PDB file of N, CA and C in Angstrom:
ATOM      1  N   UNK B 125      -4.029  17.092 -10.254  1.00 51.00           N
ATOM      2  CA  UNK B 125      -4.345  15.887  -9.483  1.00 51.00           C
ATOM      3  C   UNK B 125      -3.119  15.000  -9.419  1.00 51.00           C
ATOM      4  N   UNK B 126      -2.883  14.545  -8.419  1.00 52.00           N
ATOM      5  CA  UNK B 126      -1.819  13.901  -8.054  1.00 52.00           C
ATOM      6  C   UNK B 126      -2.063  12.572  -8.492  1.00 52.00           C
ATOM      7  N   UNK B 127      -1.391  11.349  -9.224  1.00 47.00           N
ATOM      8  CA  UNK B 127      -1.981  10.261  -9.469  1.00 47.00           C
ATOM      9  C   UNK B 127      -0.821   9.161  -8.256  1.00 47.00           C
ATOM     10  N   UNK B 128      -2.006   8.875  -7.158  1.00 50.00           N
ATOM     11  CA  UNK B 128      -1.761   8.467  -6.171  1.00 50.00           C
ATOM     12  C   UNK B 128      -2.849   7.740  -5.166  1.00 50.00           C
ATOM     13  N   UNK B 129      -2.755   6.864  -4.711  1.00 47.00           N
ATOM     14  CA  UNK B 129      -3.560   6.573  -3.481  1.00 47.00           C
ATOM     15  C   UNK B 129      -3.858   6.751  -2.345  1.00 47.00           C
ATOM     16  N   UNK B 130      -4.826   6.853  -1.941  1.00 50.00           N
ATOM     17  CA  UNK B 130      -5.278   7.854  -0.749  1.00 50.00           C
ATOM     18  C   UNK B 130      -6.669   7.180   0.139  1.00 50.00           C
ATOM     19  N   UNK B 131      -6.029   6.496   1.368  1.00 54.00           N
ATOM     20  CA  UNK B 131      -7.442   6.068   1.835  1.00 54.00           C
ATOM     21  C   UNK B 131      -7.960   4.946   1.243  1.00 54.00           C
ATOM     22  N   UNK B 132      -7.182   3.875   0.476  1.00 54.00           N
ATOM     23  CA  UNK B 132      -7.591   2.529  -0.178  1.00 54.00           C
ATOM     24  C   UNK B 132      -8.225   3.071  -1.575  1.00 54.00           C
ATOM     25  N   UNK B 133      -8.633   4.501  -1.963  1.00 56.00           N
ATOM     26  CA  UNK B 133      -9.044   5.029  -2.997  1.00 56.00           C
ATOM     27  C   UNK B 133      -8.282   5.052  -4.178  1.00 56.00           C
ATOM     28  N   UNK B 134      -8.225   4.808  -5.328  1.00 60.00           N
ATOM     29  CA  UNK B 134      -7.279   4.824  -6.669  1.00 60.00           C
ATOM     30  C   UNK B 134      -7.714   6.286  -7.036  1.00 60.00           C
ATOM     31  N   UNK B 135      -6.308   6.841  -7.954  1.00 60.00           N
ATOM     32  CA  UNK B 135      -6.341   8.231  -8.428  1.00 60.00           C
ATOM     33  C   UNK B 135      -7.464   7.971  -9.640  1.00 60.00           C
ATOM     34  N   UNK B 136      -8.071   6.728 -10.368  1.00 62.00           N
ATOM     35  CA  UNK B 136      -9.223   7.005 -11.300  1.00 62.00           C
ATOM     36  C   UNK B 136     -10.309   7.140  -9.981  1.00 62.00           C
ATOM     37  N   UNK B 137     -10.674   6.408  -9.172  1.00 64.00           N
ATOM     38  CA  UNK B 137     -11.874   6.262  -8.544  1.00 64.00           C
ATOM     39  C   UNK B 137     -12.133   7.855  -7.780  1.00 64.00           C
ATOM     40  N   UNK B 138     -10.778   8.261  -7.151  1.00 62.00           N
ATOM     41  CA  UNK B 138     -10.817   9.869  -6.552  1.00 62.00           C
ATOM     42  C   UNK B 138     -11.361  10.675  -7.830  1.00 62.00           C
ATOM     43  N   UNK B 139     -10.800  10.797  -9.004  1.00 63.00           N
ATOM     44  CA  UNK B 139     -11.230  11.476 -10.215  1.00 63.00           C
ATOM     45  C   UNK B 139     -12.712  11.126 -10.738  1.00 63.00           C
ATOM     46  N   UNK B 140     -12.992  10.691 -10.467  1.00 64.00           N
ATOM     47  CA  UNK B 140     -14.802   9.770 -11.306  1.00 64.00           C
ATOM     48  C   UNK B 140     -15.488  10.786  -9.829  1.00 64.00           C
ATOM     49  N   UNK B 141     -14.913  10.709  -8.631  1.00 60.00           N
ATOM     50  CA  UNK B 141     -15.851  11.072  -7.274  1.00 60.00           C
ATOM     51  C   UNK B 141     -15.633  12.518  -7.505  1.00 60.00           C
ATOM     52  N   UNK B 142     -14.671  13.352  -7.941  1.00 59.00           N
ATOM     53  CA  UNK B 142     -14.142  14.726  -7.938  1.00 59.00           C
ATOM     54  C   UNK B 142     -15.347  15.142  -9.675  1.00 59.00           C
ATOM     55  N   UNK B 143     -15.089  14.068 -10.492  1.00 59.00           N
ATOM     56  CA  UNK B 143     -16.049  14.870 -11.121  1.00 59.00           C
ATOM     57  C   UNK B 143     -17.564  14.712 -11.210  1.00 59.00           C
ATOM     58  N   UNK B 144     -18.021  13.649 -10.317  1.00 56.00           N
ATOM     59  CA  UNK B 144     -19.588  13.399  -9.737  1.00 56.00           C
ATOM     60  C   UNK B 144     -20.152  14.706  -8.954  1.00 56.00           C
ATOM     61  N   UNK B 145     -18.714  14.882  -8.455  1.00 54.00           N
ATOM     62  CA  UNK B 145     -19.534  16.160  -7.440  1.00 54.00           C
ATOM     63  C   UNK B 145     -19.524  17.527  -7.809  1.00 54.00           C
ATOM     64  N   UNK B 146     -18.732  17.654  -9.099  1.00 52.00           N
ATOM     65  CA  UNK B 146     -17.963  18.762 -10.156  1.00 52.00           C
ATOM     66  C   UNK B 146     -17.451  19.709  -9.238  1.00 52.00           C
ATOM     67  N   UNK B 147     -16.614  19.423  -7.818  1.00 50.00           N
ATOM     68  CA  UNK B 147     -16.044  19.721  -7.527  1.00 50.00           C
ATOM     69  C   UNK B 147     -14.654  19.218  -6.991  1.00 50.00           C
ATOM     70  N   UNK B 148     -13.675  19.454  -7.013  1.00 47.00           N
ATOM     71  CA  UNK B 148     -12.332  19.083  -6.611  1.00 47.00           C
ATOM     72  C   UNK B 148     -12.277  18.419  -5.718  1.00 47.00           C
ATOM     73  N   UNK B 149     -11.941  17.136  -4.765  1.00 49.00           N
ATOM     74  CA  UNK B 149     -12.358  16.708  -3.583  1.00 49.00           C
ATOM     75  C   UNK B 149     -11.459  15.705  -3.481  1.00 49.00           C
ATOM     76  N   UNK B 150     -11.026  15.310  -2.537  1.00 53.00           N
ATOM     77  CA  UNK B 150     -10.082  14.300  -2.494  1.00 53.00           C
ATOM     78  C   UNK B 150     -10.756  13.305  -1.246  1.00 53.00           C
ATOM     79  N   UNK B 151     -10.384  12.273  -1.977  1.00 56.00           N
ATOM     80  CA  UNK B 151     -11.112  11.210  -0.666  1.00 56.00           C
ATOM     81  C   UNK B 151     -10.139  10.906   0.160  1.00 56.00           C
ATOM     82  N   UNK B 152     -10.982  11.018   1.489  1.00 56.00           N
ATOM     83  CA  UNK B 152     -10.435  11.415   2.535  1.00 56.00           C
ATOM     84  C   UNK B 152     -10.876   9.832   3.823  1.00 56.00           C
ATOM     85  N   UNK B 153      -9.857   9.010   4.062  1.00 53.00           N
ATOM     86  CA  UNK B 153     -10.005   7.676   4.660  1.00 53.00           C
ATOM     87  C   UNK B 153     -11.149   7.459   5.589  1.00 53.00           C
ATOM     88  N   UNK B 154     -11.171   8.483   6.702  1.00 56.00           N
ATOM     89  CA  UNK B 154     -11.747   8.930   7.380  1.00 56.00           C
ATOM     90  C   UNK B 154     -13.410   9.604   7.486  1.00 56.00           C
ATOM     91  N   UNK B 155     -13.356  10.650   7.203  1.00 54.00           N
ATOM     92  CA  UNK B 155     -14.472  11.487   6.692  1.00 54.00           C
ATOM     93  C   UNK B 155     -15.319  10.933   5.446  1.00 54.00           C
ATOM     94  N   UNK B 156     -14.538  10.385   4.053  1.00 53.00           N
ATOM     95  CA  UNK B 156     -15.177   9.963   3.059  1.00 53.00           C
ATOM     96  C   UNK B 156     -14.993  11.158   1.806  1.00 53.00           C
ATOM     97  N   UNK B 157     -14.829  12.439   2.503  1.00 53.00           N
ATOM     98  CA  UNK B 157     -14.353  13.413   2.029  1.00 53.00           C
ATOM     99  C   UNK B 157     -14.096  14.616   2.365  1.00 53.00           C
ATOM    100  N   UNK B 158     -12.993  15.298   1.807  1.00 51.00           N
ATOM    101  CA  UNK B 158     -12.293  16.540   2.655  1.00 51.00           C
ATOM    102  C   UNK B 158     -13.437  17.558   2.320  1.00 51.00           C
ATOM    103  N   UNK B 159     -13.722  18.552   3.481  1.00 51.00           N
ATOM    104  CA  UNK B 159     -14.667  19.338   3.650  1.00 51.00           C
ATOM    105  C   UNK B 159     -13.847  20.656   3.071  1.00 51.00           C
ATOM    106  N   UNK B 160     -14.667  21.412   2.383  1.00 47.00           N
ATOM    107  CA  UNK B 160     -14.015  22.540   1.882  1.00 47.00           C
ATOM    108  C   UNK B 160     -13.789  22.758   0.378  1.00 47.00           C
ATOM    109  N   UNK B 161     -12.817  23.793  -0.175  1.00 45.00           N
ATOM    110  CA  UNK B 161     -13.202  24.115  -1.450  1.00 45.00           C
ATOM    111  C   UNK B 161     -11.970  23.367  -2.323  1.00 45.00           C
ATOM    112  N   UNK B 162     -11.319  24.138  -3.216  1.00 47.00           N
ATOM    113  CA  UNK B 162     -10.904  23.504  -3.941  1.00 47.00           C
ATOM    114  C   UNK B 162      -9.512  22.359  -3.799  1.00 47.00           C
ATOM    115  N   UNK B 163      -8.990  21.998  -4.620  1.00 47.00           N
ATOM    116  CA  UNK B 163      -7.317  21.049  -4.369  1.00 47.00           C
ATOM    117  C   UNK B 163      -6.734  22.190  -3.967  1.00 47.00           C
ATOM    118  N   UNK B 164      -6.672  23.123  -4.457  1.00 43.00           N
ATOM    119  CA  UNK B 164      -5.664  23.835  -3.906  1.00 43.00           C
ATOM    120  C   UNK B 164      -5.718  24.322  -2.787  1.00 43.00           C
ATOM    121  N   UNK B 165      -6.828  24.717  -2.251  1.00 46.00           N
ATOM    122  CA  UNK B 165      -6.678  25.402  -1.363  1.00 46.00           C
ATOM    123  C   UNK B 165      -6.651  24.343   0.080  1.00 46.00           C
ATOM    124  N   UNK B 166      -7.009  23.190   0.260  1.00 44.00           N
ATOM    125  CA  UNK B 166      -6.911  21.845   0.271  1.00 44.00           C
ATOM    126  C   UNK B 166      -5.871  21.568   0.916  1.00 44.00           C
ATOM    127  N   UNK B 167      -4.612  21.407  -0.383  1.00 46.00           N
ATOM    128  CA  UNK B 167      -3.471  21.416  -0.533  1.00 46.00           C
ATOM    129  C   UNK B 167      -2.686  22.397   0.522  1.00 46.00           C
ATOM    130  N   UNK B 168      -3.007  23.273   0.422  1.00 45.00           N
ATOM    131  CA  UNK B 168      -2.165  24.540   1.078  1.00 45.00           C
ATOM    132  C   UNK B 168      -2.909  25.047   3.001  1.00 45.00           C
ATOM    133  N   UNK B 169      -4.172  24.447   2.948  1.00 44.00           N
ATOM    134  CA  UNK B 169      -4.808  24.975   4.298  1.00 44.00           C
ATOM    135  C   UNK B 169      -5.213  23.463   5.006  1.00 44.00           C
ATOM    136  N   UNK B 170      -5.515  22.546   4.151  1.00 46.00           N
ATOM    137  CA  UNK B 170      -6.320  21.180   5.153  1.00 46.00           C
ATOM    138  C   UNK B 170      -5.065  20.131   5.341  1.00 46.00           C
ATOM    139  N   UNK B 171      -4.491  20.012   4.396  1.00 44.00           N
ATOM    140  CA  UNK B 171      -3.078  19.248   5.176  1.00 44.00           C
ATOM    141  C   UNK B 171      -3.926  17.403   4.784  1.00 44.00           C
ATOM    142  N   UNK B 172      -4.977  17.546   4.075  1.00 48.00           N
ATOM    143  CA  UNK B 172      -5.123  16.224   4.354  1.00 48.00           C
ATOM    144  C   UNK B 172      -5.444  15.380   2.604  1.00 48.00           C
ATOM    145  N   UNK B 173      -5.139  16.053   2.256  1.00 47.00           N
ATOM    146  CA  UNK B 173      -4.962  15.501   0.502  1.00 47.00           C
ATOM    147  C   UNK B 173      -4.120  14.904  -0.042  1.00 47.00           C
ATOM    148  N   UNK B 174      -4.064  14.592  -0.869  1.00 50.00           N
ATOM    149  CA  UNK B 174      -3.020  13.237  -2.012  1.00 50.00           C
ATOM    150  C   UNK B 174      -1.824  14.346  -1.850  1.00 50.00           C
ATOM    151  N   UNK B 175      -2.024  15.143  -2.491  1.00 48.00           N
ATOM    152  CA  UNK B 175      -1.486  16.490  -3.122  1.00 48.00           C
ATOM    153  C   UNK B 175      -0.040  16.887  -1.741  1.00 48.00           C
ATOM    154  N   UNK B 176      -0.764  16.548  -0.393  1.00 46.00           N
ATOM    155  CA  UNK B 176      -0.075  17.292   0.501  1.00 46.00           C
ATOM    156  C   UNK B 176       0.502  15.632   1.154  1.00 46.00           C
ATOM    157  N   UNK B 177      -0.563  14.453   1.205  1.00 47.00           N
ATOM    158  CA  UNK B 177       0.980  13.779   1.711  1.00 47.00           C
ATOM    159  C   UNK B 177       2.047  13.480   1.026  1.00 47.00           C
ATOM    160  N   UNK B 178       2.077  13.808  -0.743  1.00 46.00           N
ATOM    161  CA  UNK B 178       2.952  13.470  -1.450  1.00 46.00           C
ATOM    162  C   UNK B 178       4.196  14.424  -0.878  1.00 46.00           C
ATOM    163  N   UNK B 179       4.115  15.723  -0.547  1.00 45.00           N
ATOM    164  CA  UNK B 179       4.522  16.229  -0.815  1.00 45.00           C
ATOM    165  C   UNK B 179       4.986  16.706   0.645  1.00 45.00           C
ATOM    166  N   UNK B 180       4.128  16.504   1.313  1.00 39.00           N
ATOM    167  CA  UNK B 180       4.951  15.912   2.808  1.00 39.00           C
ATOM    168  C   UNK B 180       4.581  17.499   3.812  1.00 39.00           C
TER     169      UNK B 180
END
């Protein structure tokens, strides 16, 4: 997990929502949350995570 902000969301408040849903999830400004499976795959296919604008 990237500790970063995303969508007015704090990296504790994304983490408390990622483990409510006991799945990986990144809040997403828009939607409320990214559809699909894990950070990684997230990361590497949705283009729309902490993970991927850090990292550009």
């Amino acid at each position: 997990v990237v500790s970063t902000s995303d969508g007015g969301n704090t990296w504790k408040e994304q983490t408390f929502a990622n483990n409510y849903f006991g799945i990986i999830r990144f809040v997403d400004a828009s939607t409320g949350y990214v559809s699909g499976g894990d950070a990684v795959k997230n990361s590497k296919g949705k283009g729309r995570t902490s993970a991927t604008q850090m990292e550009g």
